[in-house]
PDB file of C-alpha atoms in Angstrom:
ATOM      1  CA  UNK L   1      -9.284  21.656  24.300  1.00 54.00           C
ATOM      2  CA  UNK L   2      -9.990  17.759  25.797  1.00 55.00           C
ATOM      3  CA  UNK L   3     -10.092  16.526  22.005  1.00 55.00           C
ATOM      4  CA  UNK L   4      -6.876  18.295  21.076  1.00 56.00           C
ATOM      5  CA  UNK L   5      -4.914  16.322  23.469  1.00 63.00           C
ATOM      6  CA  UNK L   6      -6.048  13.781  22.975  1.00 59.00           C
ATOM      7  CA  UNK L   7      -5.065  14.009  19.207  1.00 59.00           C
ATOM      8  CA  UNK L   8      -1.892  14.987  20.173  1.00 62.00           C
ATOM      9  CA  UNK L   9      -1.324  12.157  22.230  1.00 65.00           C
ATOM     10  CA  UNK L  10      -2.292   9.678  19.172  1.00 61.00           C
ATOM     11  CA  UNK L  11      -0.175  11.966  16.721  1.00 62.00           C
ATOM     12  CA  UNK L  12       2.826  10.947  19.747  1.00 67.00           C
ATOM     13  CA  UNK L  13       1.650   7.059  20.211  1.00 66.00           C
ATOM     14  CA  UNK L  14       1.641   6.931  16.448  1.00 62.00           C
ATOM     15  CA  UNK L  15       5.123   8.274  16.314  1.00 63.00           C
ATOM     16  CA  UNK L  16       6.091   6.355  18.999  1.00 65.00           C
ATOM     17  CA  UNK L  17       5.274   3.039  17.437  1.00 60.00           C
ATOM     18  CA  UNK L  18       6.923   4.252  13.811  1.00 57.00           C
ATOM     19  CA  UNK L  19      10.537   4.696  16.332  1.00 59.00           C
ATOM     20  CA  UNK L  20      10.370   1.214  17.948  1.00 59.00           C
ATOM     21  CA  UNK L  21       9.196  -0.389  14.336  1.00 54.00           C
ATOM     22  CA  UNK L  22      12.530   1.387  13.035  1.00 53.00           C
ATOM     23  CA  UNK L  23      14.475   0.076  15.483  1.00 54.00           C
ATOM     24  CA  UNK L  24      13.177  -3.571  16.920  1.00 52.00           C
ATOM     25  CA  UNK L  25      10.642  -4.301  14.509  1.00 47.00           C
ATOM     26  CA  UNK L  26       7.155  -5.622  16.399  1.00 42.00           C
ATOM     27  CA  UNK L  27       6.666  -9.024  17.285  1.00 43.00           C
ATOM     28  CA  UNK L  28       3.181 -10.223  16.073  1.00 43.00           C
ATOM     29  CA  UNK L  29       2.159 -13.863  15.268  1.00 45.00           C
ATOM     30  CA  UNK L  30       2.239 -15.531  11.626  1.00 50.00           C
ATOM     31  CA  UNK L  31      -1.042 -15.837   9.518  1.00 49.00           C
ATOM     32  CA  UNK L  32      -0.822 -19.366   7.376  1.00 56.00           C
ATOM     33  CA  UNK L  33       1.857 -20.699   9.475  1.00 64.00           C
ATOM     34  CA  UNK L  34       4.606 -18.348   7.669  1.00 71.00           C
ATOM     35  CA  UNK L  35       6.562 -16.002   9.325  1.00 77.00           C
ATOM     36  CA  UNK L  36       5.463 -12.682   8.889  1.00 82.00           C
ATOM     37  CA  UNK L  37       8.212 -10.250   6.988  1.00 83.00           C
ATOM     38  CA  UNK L  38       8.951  -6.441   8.770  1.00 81.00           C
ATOM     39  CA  UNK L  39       6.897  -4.820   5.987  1.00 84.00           C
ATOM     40  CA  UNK L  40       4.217  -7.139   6.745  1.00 85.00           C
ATOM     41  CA  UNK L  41       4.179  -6.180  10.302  1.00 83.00           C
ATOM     42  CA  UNK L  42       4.927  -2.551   9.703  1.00 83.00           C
ATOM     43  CA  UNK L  43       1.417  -2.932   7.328  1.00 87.00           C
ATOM     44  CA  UNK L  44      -0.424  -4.695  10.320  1.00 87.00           C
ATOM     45  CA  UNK L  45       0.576  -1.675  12.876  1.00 83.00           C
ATOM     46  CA  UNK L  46      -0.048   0.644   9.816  1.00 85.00           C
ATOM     47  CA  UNK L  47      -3.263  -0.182   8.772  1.00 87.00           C
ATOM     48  CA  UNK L  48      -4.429  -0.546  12.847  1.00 86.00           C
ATOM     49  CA  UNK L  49      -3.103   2.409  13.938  1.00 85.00           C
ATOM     50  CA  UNK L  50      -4.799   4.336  10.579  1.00 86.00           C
ATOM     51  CA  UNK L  51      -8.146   2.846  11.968  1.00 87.00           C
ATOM     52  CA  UNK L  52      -8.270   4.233  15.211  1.00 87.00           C
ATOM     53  CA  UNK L  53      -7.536   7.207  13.823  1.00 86.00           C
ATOM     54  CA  UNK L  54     -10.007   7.320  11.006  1.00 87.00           C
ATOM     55  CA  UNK L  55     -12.524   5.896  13.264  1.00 88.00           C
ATOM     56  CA  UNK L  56     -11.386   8.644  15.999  1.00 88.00           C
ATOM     57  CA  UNK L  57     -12.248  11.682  12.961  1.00 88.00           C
ATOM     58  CA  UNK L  58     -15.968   9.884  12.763  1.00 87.00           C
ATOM     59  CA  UNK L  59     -16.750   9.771  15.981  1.00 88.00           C
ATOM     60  CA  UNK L  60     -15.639  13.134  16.699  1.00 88.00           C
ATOM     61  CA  UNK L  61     -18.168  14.255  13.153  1.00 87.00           C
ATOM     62  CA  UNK L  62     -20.946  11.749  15.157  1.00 86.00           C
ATOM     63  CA  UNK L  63     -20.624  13.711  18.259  1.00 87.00           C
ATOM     64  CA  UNK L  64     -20.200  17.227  17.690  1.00 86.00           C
ATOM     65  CA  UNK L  65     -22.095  17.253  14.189  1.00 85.00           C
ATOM     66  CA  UNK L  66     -21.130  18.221  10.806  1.00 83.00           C
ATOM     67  CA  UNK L  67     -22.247  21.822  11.241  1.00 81.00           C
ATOM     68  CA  UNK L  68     -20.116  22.289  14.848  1.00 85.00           C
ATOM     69  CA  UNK L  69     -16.624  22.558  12.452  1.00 85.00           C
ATOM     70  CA  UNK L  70     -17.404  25.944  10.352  1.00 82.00           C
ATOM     71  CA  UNK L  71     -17.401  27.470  14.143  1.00 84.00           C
ATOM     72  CA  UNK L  72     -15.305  25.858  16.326  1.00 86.00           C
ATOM     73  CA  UNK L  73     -11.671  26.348  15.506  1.00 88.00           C
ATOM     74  CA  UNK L  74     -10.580  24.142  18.037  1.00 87.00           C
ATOM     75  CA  UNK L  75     -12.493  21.115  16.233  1.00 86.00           C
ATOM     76  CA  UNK L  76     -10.597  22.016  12.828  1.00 86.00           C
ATOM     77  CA  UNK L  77      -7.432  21.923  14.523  1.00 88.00           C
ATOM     78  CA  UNK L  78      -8.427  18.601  16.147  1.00 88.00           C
ATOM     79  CA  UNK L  79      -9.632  17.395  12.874  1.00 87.00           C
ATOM     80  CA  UNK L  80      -6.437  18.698  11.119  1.00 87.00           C
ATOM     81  CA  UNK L  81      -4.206  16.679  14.053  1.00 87.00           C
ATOM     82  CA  UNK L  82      -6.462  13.352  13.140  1.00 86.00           C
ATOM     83  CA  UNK L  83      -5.818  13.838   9.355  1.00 85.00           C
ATOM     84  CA  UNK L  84      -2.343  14.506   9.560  1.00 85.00           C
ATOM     85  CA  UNK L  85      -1.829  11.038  12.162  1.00 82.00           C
ATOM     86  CA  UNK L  86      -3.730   8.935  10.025  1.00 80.00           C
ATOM     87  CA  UNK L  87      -1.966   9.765   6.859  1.00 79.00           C
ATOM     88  CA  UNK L  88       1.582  10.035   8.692  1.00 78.00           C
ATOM     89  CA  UNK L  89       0.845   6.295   9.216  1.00 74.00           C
ATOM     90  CA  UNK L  90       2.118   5.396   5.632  1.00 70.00           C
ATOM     91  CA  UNK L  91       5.056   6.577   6.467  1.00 72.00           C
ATOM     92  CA  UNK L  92       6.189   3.087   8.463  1.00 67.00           C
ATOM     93  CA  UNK L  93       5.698   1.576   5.497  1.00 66.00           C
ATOM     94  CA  UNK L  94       7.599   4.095   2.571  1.00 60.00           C
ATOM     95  CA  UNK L  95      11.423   3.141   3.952  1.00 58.00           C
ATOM     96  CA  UNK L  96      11.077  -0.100   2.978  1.00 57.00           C
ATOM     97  CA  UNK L  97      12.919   0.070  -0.538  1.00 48.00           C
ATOM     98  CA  UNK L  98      16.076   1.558   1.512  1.00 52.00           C
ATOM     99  CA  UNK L  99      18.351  -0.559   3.488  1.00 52.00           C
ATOM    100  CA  UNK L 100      19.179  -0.560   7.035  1.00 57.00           C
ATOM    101  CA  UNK L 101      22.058   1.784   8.249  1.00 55.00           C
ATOM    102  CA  UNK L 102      24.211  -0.731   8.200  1.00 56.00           C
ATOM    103  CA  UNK L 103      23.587  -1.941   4.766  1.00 53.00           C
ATOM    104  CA  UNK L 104      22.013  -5.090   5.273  1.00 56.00           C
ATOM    105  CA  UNK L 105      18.637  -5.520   3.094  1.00 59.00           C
ATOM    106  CA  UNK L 106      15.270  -5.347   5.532  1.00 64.00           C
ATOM    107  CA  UNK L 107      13.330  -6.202   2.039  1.00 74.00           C
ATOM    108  CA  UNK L 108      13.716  -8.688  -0.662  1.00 83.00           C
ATOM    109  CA  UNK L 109      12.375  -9.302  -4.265  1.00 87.00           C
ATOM    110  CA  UNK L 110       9.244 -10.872  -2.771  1.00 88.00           C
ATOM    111  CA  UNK L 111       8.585  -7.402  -0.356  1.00 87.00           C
ATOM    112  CA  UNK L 112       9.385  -5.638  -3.315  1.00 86.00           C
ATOM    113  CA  UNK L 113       6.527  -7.522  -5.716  1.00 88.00           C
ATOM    114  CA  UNK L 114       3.989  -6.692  -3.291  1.00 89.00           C
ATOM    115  CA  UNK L 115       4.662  -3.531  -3.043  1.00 88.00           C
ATOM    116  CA  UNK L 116       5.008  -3.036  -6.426  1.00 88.00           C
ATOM    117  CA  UNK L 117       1.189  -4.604  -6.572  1.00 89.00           C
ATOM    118  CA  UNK L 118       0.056  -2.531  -3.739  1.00 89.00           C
ATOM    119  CA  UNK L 119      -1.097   0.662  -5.421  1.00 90.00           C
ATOM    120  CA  UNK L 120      -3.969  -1.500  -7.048  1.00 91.00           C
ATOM    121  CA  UNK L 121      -5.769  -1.631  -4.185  1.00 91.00           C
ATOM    122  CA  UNK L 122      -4.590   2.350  -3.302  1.00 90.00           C
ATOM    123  CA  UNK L 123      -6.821   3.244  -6.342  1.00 91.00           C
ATOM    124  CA  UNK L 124      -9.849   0.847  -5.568  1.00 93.00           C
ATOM    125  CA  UNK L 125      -9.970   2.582  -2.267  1.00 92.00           C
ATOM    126  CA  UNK L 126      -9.691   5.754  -3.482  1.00 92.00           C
ATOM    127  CA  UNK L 127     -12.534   4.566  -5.597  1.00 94.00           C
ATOM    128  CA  UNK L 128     -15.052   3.163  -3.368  1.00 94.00           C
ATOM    129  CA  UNK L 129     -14.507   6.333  -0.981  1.00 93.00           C
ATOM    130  CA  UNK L 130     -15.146   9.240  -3.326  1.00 94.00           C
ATOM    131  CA  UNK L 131     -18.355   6.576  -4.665  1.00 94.00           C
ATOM    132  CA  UNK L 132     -19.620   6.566  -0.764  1.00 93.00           C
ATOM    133  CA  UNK L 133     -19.033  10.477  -0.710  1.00 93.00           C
ATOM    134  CA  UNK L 134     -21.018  10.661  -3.819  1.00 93.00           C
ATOM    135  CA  UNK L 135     -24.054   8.871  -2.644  1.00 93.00           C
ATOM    136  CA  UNK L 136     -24.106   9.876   0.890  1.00 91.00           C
ATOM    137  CA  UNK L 137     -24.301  13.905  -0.662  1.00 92.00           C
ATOM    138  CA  UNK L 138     -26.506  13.139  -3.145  1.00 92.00           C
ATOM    139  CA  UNK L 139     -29.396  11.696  -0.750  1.00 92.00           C
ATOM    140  CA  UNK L 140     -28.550  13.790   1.737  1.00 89.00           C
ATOM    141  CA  UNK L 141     -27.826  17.432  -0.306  1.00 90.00           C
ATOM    142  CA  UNK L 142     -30.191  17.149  -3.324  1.00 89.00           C
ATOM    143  CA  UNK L 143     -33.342  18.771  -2.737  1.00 89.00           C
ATOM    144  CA  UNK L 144     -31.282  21.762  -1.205  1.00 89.00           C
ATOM    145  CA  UNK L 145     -29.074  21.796  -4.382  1.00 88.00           C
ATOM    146  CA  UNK L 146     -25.708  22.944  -2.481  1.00 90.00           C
ATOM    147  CA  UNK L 147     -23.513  21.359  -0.374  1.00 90.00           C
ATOM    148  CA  UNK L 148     -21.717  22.663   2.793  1.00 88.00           C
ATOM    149  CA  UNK L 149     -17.962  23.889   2.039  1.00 86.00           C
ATOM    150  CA  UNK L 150     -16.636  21.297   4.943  1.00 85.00           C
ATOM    151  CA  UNK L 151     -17.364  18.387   2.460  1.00 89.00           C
ATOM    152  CA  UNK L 152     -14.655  19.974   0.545  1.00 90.00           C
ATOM    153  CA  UNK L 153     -12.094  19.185   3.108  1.00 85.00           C
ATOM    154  CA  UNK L 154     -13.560  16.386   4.212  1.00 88.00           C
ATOM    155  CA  UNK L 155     -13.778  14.615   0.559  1.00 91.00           C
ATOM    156  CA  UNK L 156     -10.080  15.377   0.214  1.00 90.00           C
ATOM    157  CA  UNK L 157      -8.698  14.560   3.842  1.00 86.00           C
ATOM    158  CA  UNK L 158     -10.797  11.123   3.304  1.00 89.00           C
ATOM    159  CA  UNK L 159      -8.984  10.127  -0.240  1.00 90.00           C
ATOM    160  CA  UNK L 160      -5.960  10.928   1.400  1.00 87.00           C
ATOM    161  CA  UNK L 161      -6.392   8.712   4.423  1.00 88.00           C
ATOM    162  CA  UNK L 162      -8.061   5.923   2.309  1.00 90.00           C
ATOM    163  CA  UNK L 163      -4.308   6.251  -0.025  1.00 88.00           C
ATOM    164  CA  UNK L 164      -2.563   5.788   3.406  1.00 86.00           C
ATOM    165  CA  UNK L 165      -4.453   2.544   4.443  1.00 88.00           C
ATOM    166  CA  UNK L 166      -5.182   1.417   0.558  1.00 90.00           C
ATOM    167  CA  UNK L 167      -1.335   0.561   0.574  1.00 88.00           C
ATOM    168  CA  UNK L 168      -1.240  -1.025   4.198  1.00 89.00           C
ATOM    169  CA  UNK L 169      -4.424  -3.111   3.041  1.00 90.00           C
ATOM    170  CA  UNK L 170      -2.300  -3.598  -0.349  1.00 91.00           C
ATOM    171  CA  UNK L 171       0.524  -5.177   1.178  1.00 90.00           C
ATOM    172  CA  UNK L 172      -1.439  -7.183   3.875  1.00 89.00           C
ATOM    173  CA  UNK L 173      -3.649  -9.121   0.596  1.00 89.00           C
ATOM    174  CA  UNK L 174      -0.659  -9.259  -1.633  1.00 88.00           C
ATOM    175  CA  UNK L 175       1.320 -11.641   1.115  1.00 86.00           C
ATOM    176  CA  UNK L 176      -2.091 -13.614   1.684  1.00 82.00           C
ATOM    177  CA  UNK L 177      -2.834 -14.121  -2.295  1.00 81.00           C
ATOM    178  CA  UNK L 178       1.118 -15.256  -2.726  1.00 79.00           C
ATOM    179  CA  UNK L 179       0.754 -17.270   0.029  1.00 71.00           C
ATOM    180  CA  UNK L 180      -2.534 -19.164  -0.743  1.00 66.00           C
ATOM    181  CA  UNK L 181      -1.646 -19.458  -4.127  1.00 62.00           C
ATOM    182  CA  UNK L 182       2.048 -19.791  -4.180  1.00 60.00           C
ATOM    183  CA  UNK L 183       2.451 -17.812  -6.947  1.00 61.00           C
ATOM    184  CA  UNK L 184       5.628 -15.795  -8.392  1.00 55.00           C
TER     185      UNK L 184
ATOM    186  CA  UNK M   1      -4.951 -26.641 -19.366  1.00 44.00           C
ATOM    187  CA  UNK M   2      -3.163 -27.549 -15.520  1.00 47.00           C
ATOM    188  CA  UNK M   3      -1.104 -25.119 -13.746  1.00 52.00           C
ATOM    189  CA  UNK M   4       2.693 -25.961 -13.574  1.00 51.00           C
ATOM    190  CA  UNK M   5       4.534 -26.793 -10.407  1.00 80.00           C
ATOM    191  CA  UNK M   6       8.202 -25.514  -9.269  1.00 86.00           C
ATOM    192  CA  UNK M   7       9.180 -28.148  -7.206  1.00 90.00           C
ATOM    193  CA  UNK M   8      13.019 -27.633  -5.313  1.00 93.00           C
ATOM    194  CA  UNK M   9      15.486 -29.239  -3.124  1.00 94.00           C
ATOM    195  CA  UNK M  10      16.575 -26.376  -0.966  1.00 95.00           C
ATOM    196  CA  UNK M  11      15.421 -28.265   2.439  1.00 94.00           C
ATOM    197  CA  UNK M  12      17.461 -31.079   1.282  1.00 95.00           C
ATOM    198  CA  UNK M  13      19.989 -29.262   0.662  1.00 95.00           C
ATOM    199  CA  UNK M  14      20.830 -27.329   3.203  1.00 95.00           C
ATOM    200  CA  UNK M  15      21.015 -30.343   5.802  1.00 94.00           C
ATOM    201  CA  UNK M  16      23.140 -31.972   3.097  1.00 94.00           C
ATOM    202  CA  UNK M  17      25.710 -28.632   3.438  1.00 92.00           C
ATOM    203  CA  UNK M  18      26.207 -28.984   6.902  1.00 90.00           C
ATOM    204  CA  UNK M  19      22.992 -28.089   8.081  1.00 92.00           C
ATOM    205  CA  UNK M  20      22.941 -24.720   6.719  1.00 93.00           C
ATOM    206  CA  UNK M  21      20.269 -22.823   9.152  1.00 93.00           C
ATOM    207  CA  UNK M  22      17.707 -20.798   6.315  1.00 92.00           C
ATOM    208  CA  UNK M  23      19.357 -17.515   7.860  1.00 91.00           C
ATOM    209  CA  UNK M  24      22.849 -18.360   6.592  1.00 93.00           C
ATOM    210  CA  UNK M  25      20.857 -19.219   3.164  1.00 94.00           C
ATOM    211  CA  UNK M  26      19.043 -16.167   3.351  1.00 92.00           C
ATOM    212  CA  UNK M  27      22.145 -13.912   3.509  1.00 90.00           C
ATOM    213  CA  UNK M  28      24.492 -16.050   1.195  1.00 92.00           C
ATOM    214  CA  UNK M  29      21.622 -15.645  -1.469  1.00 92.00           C
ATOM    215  CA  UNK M  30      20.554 -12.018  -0.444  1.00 89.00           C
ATOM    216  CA  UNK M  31      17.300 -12.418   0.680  1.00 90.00           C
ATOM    217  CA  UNK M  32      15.140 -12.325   3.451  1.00 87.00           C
ATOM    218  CA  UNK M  33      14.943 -15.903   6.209  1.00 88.00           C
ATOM    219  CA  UNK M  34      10.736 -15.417   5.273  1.00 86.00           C
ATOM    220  CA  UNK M  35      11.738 -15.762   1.800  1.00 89.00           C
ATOM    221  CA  UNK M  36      13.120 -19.691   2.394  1.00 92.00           C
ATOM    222  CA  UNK M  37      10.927 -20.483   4.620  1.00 90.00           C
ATOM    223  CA  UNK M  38       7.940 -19.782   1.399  1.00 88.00           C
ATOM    224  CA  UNK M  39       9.921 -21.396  -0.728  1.00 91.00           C
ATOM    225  CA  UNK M  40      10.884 -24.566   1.094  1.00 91.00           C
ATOM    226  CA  UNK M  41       6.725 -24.782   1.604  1.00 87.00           C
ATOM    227  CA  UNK M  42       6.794 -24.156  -1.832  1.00 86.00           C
ATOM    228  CA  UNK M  43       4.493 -21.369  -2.312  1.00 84.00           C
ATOM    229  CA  UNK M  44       6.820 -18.976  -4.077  1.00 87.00           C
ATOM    230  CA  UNK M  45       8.188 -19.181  -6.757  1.00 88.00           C
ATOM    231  CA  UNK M  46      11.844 -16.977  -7.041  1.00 91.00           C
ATOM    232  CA  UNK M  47      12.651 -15.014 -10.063  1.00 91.00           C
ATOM    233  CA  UNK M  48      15.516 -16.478 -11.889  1.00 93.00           C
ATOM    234  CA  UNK M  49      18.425 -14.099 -10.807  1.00 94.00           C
ATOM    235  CA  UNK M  50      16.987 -15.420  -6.915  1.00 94.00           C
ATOM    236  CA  UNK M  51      17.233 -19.374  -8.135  1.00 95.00           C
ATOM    237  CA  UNK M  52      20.584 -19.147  -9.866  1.00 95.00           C
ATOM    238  CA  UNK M  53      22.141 -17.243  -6.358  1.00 95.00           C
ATOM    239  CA  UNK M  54      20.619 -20.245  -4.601  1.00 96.00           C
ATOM    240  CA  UNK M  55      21.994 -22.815  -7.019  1.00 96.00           C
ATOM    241  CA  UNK M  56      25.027 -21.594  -6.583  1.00 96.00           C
ATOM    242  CA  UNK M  57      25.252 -21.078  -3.188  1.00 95.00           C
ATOM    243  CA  UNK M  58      24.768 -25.196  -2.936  1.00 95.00           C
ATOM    244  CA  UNK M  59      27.598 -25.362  -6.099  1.00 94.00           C
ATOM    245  CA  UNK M  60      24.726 -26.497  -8.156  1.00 94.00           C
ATOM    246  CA  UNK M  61      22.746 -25.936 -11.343  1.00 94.00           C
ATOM    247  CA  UNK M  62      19.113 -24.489 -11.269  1.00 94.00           C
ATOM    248  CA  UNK M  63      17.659 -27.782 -12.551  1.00 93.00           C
ATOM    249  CA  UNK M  64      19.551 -29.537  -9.439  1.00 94.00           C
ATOM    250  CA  UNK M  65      17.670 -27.288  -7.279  1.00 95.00           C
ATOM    251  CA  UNK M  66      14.688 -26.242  -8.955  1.00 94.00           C
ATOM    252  CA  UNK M  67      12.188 -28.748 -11.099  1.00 92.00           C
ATOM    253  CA  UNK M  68       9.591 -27.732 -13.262  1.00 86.00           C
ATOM    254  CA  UNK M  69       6.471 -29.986 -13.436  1.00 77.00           C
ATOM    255  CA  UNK M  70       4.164 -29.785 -15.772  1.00 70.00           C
ATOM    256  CA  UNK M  71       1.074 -32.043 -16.937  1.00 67.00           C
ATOM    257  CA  UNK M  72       1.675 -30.991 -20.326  1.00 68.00           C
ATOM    258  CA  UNK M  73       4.788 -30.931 -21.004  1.00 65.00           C
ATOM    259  CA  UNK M  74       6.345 -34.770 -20.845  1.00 63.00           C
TER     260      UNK M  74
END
């Protein structure tokens, strides 16, 4: 019951922290001696608060073991709550096409490049997870032949969440590469 | 062969129109106050719809505002 709460009260930070971005915007200090734009910011609480929660799902597969979630229902839910936060994060970063509600522009054609250039890194994250999925079954799972049907989930829920911070991690490199090397 | 350079004259410019703050830029041009600030530092370089709002914002023309050097082309 302890680590459902506690997931719920991340799931409720989390959504606390996507309100006050929405309405204030977070004051955080500039990297190269430029001011950092809202999407950049929004990507810096993104990608953070996507850790904690990713790191939050390990620890919880450290502690309790890999075997613990076929038969305890309250770990799948907790797991399902941890899933759901950390790929709910992306969603401080998706409004940023739209305007404000009163029609002035939060984003401009340079926001709009990088986001346009984010989804590289989406896919080389996607990548690199499913590779480190791959190796860490084969070693582990090969002399038995079979692998346990939790992978399943957990191979999906892990693209998903590496998606979700591939495009905060996106944005964040596509500012410091136009920055450092000025280009258009 | 040598990468080419945008130089501009939007710092200068603004002080020369009454000390336009980068904000006031920023919305008469429709775009962000980070946006300036880059390209002031030069280390972004606007599409063309971006420099022509600028340019004319100032009552200028593009190549007023924005330079192009490049080693080789004299």
């Amino acid at each position: 019951m302890i680590p459902f709460i506690a997931v719920a009260v991340l799931v409720l930070l989390a959504l606390a922290v996507v309100v006050y971005l929405k309405q204030r915007g977070p004051a955080l200090e500039a990297i190269d001696g430029l001011p950092m734009t809202r999407l950049q910011k929004c990507a810096w609480w993104s990608l953070t608060i996507g850790l904690v929660f990713a790191v939050a799902i390990v620890a919880l597969f450290t502690v309790r073991g890999i075997e613990a979630y076929d038969r305890d229902p309250s770990m799948q839910l907790t797991v399902l709550g941890l899933f759901i936060g950390a790929i709910m994060t992306s969603l401080l970063i998706d409004p940023f096409s739209l305007p404000k509600r009163d029609g002035t522009d939060v984003s401009d054609e340079r926001d709009l490049r990088v986001l346009d250039r984010a989804p590289r890194v989406q896919s080389v994250a996607m990548i690199l997870t499913l590779a480190a999925w791959l190796t860490f079954l084969t070693l582990r799972y090969h002399g038995a032949g079979a692998v346990p049907m939790v992978f399943v989930y957990l191979i999906f829920f892990s693209s998903l969440i590496a998606y979700s911070l591939g495009l905060s991690l996106g944005v964040l490199m596509g500012y410091r590469k136009m920055a450092r090397y000025g280009e258009s | 062969m040598a990468k080419a350079e945008i130089r501009n004259q939007i710092r200068r410019l603004r002080f020369e129109h009454d000390e336009m703050t980068q904000q006031e830029l920023a919305e008469r041009a429709g775009c962000t106050r980070q946006t300036i600030v880059v390209l002031e530092k030069e280390r972004y370089v606007p599409s063309l719809a971006l420099a022509f709002k600028i340019a004319r914002t100032f009552g200028k023309n593009v190549e007023e505002v924005f330079q192009y050097d490049s080693p080789d082309i004299p």
